[in-house]
Coordinates of C-alpha atoms in Angstrom, one line a residue:
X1 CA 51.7 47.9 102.4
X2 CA 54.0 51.1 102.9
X3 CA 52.9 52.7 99.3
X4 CA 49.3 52.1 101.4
X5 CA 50.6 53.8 104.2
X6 CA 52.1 56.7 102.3
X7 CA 48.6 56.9 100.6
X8 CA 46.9 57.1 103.9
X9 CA 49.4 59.6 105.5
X10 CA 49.1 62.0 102.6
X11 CA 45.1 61.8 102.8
X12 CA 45.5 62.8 106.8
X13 CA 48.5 66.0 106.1
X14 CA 46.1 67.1 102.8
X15 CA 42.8 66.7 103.6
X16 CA 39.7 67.4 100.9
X17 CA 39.8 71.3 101.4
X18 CA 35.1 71.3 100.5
X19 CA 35.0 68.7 103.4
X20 CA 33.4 71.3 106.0
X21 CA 30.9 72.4 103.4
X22 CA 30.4 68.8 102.9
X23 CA 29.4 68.5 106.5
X24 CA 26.6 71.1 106.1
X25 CA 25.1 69.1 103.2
X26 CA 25.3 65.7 105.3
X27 CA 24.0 67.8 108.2
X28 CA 21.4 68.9 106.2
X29 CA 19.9 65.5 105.1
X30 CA 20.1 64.7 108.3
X31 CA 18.0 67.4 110.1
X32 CA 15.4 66.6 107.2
X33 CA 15.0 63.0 108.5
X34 CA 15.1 64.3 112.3
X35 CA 12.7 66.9 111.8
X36 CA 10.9 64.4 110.2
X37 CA 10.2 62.2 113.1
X38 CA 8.5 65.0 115.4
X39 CA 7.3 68.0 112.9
X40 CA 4.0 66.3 111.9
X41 CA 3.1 65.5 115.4
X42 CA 1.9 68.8 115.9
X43 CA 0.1 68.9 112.3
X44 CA -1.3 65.7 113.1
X45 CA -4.7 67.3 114.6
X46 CA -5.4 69.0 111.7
X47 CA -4.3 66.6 109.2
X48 CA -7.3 63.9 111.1
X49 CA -9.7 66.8 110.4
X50 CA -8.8 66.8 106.9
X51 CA -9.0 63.2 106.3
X52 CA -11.4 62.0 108.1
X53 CA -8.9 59.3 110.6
X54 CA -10.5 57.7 113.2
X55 CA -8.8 58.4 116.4
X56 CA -7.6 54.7 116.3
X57 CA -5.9 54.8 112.9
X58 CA -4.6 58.2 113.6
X59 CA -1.6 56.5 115.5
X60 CA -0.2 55.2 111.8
X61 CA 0.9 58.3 110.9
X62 CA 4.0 58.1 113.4
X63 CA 4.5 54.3 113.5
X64 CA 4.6 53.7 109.7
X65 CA 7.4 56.2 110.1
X66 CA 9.1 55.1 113.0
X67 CA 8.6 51.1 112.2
X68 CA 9.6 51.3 108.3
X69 CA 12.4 53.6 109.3
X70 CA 13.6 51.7 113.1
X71 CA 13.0 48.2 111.1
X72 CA 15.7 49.3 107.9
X73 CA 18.2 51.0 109.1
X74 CA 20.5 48.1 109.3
X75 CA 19.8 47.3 105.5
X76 CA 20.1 50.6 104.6
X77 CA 23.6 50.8 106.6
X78 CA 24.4 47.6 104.7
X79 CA 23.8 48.7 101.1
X80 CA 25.9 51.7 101.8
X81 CA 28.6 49.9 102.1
X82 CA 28.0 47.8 99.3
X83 CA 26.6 50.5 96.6
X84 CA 28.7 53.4 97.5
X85 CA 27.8 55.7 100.5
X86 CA 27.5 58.9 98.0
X87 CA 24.9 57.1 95.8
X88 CA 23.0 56.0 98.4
X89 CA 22.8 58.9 100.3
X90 CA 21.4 60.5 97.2
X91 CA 19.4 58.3 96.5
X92 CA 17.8 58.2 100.0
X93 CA 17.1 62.0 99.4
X94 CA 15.2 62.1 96.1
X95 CA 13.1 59.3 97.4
X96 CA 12.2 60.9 100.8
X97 CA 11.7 63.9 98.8
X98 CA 9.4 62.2 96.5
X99 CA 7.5 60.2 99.2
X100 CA 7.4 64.1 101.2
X101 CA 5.2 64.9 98.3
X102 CA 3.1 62.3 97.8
X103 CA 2.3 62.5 101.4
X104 CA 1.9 66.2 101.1
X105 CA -1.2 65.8 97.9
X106 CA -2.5 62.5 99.9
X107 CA -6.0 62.5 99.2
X108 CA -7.3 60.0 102.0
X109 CA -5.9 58.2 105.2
X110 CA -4.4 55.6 103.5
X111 CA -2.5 57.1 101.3
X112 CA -0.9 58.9 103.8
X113 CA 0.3 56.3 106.1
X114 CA 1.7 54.4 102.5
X115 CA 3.4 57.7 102.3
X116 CA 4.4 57.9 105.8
X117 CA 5.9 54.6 105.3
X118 CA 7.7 55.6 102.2
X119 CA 9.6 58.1 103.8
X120 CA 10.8 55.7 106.2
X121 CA 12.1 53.5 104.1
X122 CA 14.3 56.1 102.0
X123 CA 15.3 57.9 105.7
X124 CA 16.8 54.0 106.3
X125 CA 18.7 54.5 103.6
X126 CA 19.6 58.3 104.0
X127 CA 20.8 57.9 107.1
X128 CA 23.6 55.6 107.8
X129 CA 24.7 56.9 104.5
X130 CA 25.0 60.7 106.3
X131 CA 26.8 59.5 109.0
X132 CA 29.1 56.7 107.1
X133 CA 30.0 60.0 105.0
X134 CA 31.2 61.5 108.1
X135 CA 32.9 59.3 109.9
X136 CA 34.9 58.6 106.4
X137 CA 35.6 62.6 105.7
X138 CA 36.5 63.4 108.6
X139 CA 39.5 61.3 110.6
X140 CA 41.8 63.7 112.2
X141 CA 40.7 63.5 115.9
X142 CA 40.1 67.2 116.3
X143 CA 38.5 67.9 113.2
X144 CA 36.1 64.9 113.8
X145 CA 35.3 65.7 117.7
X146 CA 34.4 68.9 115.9
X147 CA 32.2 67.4 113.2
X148 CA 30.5 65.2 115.5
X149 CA 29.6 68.1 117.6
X150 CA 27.7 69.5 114.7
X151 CA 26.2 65.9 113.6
X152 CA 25.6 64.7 117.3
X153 CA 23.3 68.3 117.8
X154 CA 21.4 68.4 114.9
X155 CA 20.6 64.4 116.2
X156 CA 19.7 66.1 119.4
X157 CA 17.6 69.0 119.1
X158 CA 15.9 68.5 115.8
X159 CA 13.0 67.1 117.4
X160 CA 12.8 70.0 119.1
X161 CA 12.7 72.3 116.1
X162 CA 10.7 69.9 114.4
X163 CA 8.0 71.3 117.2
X164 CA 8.7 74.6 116.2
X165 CA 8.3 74.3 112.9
X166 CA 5.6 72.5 112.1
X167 CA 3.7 74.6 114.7
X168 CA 4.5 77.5 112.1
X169 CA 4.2 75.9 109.3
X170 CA 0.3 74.4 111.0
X171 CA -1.2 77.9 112.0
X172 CA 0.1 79.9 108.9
X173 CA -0.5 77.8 106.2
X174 CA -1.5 74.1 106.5
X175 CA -0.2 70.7 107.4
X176 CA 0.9 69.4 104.2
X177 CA 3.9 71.6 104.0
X178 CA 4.7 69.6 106.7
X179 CA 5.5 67.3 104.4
X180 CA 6.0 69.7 101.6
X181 CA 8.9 71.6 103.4
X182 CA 11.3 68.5 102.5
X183 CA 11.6 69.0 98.9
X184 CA 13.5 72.0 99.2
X185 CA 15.8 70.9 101.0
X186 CA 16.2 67.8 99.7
X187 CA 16.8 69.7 96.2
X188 CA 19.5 71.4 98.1
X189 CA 21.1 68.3 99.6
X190 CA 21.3 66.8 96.5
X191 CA 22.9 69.4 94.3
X192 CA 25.5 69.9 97.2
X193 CA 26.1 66.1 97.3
X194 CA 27.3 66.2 93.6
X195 CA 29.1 69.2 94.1
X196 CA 30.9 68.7 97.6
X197 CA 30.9 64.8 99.0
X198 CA 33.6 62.2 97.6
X199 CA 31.9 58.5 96.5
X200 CA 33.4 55.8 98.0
X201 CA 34.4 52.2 95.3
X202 CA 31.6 49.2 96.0
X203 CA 32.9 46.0 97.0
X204 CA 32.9 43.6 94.2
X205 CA 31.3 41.0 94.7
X206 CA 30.2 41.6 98.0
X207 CA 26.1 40.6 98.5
X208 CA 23.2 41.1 100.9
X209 CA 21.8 39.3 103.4
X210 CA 18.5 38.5 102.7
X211 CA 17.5 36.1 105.4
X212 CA 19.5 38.5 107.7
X213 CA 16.9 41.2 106.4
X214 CA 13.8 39.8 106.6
X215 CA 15.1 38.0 110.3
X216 CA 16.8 41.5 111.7
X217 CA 14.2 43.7 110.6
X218 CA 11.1 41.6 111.4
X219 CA 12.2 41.3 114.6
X220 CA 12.5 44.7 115.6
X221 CA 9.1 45.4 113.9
X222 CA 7.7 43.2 116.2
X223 CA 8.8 44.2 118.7
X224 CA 8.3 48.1 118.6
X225 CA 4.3 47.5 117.3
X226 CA 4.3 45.5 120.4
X227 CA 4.8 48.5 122.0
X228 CA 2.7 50.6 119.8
X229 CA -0.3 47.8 120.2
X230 CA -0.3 47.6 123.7
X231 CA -1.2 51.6 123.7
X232 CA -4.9 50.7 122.1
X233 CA -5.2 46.7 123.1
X234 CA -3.9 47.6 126.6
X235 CA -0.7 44.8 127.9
X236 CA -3.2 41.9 128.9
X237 CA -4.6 41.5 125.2
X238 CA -3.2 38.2 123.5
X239 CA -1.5 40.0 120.3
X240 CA 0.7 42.3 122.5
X241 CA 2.7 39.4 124.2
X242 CA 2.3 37.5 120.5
X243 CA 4.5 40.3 119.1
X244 CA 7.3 40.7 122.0
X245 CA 7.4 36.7 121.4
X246 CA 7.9 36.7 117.8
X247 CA 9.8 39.3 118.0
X248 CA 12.2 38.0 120.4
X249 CA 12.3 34.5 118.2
X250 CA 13.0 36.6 115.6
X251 CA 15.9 38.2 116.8
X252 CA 17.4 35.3 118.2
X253 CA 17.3 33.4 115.2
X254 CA 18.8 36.5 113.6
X255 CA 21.9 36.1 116.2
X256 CA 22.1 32.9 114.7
X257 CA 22.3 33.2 110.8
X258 CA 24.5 36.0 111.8
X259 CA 27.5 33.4 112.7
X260 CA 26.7 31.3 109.7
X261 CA 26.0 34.0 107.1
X262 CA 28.9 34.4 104.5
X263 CA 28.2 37.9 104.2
X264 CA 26.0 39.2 107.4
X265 CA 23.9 41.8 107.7
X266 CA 25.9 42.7 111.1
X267 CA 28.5 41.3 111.2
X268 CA 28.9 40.2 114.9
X269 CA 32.1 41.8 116.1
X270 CA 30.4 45.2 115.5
X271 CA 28.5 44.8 118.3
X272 CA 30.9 42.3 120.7
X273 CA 32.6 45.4 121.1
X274 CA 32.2 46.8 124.8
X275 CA 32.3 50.6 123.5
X276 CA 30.3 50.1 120.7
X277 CA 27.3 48.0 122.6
X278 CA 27.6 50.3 125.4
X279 CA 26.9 53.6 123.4
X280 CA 24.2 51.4 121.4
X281 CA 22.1 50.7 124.7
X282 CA 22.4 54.2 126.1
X283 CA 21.9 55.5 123.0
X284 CA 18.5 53.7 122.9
X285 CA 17.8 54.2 126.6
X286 CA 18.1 58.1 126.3
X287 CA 16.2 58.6 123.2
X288 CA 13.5 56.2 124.6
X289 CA 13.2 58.8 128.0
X290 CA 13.4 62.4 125.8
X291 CA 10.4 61.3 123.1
X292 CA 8.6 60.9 125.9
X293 CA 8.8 64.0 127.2
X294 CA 8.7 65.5 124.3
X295 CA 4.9 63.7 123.8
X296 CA 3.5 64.7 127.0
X297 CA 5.2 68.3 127.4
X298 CA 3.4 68.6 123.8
X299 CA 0.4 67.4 124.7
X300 CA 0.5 69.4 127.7
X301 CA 1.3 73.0 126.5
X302 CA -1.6 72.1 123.7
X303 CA -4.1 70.7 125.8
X304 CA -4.0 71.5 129.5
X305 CA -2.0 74.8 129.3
X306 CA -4.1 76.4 125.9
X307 CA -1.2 77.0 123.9
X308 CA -1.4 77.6 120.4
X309 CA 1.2 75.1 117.8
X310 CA 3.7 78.2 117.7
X311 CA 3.8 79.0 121.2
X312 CA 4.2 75.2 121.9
X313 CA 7.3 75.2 119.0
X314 CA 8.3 78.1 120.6
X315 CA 8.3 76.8 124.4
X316 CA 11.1 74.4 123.0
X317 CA 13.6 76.9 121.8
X318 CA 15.3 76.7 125.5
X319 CA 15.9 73.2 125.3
X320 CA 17.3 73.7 122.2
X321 CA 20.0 76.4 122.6
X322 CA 20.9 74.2 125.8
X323 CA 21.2 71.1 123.5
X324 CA 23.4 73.2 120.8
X325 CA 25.5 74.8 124.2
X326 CA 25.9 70.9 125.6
X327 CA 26.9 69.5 122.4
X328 CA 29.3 72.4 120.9
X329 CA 30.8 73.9 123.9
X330 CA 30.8 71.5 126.3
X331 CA 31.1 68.6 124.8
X332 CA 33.3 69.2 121.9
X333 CA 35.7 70.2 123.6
X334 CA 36.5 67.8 126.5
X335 CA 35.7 65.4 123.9
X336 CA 39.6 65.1 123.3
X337 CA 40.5 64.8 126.3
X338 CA 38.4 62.9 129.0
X339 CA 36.6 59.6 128.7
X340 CA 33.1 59.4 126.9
X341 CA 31.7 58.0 130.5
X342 CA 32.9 61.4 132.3
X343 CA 30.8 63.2 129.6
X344 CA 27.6 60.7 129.7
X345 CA 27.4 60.1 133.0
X346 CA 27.1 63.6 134.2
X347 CA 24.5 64.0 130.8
X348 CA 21.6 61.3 131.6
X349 CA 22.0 62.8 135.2
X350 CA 21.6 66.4 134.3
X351 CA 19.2 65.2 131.8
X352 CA 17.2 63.0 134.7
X353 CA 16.9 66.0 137.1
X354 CA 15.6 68.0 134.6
X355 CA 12.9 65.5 134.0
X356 CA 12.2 64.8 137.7
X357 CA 11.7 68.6 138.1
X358 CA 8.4 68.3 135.1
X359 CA 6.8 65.4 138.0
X360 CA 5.2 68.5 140.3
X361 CA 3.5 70.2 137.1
X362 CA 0.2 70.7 137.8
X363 CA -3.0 71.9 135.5
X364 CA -2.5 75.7 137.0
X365 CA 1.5 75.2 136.4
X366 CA 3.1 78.4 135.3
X367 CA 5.6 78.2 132.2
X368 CA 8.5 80.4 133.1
X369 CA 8.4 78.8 136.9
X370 CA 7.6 75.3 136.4
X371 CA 8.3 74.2 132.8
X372 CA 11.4 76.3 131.8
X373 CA 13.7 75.3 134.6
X374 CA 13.2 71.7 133.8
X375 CA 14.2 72.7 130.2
X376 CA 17.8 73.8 130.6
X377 CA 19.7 70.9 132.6
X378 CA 17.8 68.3 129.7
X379 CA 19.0 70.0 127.1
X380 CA 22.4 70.6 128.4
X381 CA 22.4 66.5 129.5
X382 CA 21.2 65.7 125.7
X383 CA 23.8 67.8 124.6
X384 CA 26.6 66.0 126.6
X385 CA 25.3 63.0 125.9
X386 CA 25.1 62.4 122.2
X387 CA 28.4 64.1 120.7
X388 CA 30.7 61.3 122.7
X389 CA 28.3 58.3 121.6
X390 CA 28.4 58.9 117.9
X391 CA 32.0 59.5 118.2
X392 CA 32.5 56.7 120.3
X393 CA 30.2 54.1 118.3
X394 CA 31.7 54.9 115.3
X395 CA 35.6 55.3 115.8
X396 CA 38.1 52.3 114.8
X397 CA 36.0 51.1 112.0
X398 CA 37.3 49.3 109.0
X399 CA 35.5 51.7 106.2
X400 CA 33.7 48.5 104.5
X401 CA 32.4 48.2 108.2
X402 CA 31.4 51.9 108.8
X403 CA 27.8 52.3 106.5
X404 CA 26.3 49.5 108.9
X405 CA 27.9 50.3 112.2
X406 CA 26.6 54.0 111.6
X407 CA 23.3 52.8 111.0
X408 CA 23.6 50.8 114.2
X409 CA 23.7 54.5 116.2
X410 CA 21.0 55.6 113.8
X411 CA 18.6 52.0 114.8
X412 CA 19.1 52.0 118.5
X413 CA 17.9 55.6 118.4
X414 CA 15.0 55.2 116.3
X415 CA 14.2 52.3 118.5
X416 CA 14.4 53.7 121.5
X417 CA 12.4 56.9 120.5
X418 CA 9.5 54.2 118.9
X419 CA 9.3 52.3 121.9
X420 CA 9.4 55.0 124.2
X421 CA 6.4 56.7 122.7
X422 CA 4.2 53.8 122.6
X423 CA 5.5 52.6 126.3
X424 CA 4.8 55.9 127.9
X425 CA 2.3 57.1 126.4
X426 CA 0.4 53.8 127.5
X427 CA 1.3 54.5 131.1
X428 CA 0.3 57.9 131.5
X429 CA -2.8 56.4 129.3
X430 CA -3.2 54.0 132.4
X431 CA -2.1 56.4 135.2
X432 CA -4.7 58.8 134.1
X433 CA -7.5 56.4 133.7
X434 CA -6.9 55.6 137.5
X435 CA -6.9 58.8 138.7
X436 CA -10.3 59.8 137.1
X437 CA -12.1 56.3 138.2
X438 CA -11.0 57.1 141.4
X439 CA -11.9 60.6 142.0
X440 CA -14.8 61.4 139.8
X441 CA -17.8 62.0 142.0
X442 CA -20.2 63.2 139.8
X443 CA -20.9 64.9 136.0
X444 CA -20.0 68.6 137.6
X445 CA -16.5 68.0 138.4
X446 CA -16.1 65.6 135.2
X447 CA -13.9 68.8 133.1
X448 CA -11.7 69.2 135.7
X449 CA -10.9 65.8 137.0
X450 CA -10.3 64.7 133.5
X451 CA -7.8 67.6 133.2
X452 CA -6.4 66.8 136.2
X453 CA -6.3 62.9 135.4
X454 CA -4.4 63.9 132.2
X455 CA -1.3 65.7 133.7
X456 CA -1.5 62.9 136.4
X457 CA -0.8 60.2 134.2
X458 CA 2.3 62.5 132.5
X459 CA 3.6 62.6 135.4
X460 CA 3.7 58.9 136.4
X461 CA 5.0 58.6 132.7
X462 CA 7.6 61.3 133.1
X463 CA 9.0 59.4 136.9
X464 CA 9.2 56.3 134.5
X465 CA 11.2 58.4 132.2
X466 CA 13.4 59.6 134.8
X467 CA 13.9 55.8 135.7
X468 CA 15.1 55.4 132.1
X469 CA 17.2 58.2 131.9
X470 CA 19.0 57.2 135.4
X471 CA 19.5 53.5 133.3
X472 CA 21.2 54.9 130.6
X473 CA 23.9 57.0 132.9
X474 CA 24.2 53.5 134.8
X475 CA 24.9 51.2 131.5
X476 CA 27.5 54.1 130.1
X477 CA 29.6 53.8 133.4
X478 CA 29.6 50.3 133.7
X479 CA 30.1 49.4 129.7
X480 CA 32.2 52.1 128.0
X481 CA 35.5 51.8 129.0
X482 CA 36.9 53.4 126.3
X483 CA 40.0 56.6 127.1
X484 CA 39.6 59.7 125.7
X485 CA 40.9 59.8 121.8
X486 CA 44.1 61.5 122.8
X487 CA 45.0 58.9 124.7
X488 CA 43.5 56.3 122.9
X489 CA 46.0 57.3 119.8
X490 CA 48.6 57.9 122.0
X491 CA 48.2 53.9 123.3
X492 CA 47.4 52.1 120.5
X493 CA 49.0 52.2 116.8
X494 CA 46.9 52.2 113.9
X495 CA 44.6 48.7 113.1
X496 CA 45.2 47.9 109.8
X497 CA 41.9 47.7 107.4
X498 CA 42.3 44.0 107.3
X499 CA 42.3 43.3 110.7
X500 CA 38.3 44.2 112.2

């Protein structure tokens, strides 16, 4: 036990001297799978031209993403514990970079949702590998709140640049590259990971859950094409309440192998954790309010407003640098020294007033009066928000523990941004439906009560949103407890690995 010790104190006083440029290849990877989730949303237009979708399938190219990748991630946290985090995480990139491609050449609809779906599948695997590298690099409380700034804003804003740059990438050259753009820097990832990033031993022996699998990830699949379903179907169609049922069961049941598993897929007391479920559900909750916004500002700036894919990338750059002046000067460095709730808090409520000030956008709506304004206090709210819950989820985890209680953080927000999308997009779908019914008087005024049914129903979306965001404030005061980390190690001596 002390030649452990004496092991572990000499890793903390010499620490691996690459391990910052180790952070910009896991940071890297994980922009590529970020960027992933939003940047063909803008090509998506074009790419339905070019294969032929109906506006029915068209939906598929999102949610094979968002379902492969939301329903995996807890399998993919799993085998990189089991494999080695280093080989998976390179192995999730050459994948993603080959499924990039072959989404990239697809030659018909289908083959691009099979490709869609590939990439979600290797981005479950990529990405509680990227973050189990992190937390395992980095364990000096400074060095990590300053890690975890960097990790927590590329989380953060690179749905925003994934805007931007696939409105560039649209209206200069085509949509493919899109999906092209990945290989590149997945080439780069790669070589860095063998260069830079430490492998971690496998545990012999150790096995995977298969009924936890197929129970865990079925369940959530349900559930989120629940979601998704009732956007077409509408909530009264019998398959909509069919999935959140089975999906449910499934979850349940899932619970339950969990306690009787001799290796589980989550291993309960991951989760019984106060802290650690806390940042989970506000995790969720957030993400689940900023996708929608990001849908219907999109859609807005495109369709009501006339703005071309790089003005609309563009229009995002504010909420960006806000993000990146949240996360790495704000954030980072109260991190240390206040309690993760006195950072979230204050975030879902800037965050929320931001959002309540998009409500009174109307179809004449100016951007630098109306739409900007609304952009700073979300971006500096998402910036507060997200660098204390992957810090906070992740800290005082046995390192056999950390691949699949990082990919916990990675699930709830790929969850929450799924569900969100479907669930608010079909209530501004409703809201706007209403609103034309009930005020169009006759074919003259039909262009302009459509247009003005449109941003109605984004606005009864984005007050739902609002709703959500308030929620998320709520469940981080009232569930994470936790001190600041100063205090925390001041308090508390070391757990021992054996001992989780």
């Amino acid at each position: 036990m002390s030649a452990s010790r004496t092991a572990e104190a000499g890793a903390s006083v010499d620490p691996d001297p690459r391990r910052w440029w180790g952070l910009m290849v896991i940071a890297l990877a994980q922009l590529m799978v970020v960027l992933d989730a939003t940047i063909v949303n803008i090509a998506l237009p074009s790419a339905q031209r070019d294969l032929d979708m109906s506006d029915g399938n068209r939906q598929w190219v999102i949610t094979s993403y968002t379902l492969a990748f939301g329903g995996l991630l807890l399998l993919g946290g799993r085998v990189a514990d089991l494999v080695g985090r280093k080989r998976t995480f390179v192995i999730g990139l050459v994948g993603f970079a080959t499924a990039s491609a072959l989404g990239g050449a697809a030659a018909n609809a289908g083959m691009l949702f099979g490709a869609r779906a590939l990439q979600g599948v290797f981005a479950a695997v990529l990405a509680p590998s990227a973050l189990s590298l992190l937390t395992t690099t980095f364990t000096d409380p400074r060095e990590r709140g300053r890690a975890f700034s960097i990790y927590g804003t590329l989380a953060a804003s690179g749905s925003a640049i994934g805007f931007m740059v696939g409105g560039l990438l649209t209206e200069y050259l085509n949509w493919r590259w899109c999906l092209y753009v990945n290989v590149p820097i997945a080439v780069l990832a790669v070589a860095g990971a063998f260069a830079l990033l430490q492998d971690s031993p496998r545990h012999a022996g150790a096995r995977l859950d298969v009924p936890g699998v197929l129970l865990g990830c079925g369940g959530l699949v349900a559930i989120v094409h629940g979601f998704g379903e009732a956007e077409s179907r509408g909530w009264s169609d019998p398959m909509v309440p069919g999935l959140f049922a089975g999906g449910v069961v499934l979850v349940a049941v899932f619970v339950w192998w969990q306690t009787r598993a001799s290796v589980p897929l989550l291993p309960l007391h991951i989760i019984k954790d106060r802290n650690r479920a806390g940042c989970y559900l506000t995790m969720m909750l957030a993400v689940m309010g900023m996708f929608g916004m990001f849908l219907f500002l999109t859609y807005y700036l495109q369709t009501v407003l006339d703005y071309t894919p790089v003005q609309t990338g563009l229009a995002f750059l504010p909420l960006t640098a806000s993000i990146l002046i949240g996360s790495t000067q704000i954030a980072a460095r109260l991190l240390q020294h206040v309690p993760p709730r006195l950072l979230l808090a204050p975030g879902m409520l800037l965050a929320a007033s931001g959002m309540l000030f998009l409500t009174q956008i109307t179809v004449h709506s100016v951007y630098a009066t109306d739409i900007l304004p609304a952009l700073i206090p979300m971006g500096l709210g998402m910036g507060l928000t997200f660098t204390p819950v992957f810090s906070t989820a992740t800290a005082g985890v046995a390192p056999h523990d950390s691949g699949v209680t990082s990919a916990g953080v990675n699930t709830a927000q790929q969850v929450g941004g799924s569900i969100g999308t479907a669930l608010f997009n079909t209530i501004a779908t409703t809201g706007s439906t209403t609103y034309i019914a009930a005020h169009l008087t006759g074919p003259a005024q039909r262009a302009e009560v459509t247009r003005e049914g449109i941003v109605h129903g984004y606005t009864v979306a984005i007050r739902c949103a609002v709703g959500i965001m308030l929620l998320a404030g709520l469940v981080a005061v009232l569930m994470i407890t936790a001190k600041a980390p100063k205090s925390r190690a001041a308090d508390q001596p070391p757990v021992p690995e054996s001992v989780v």
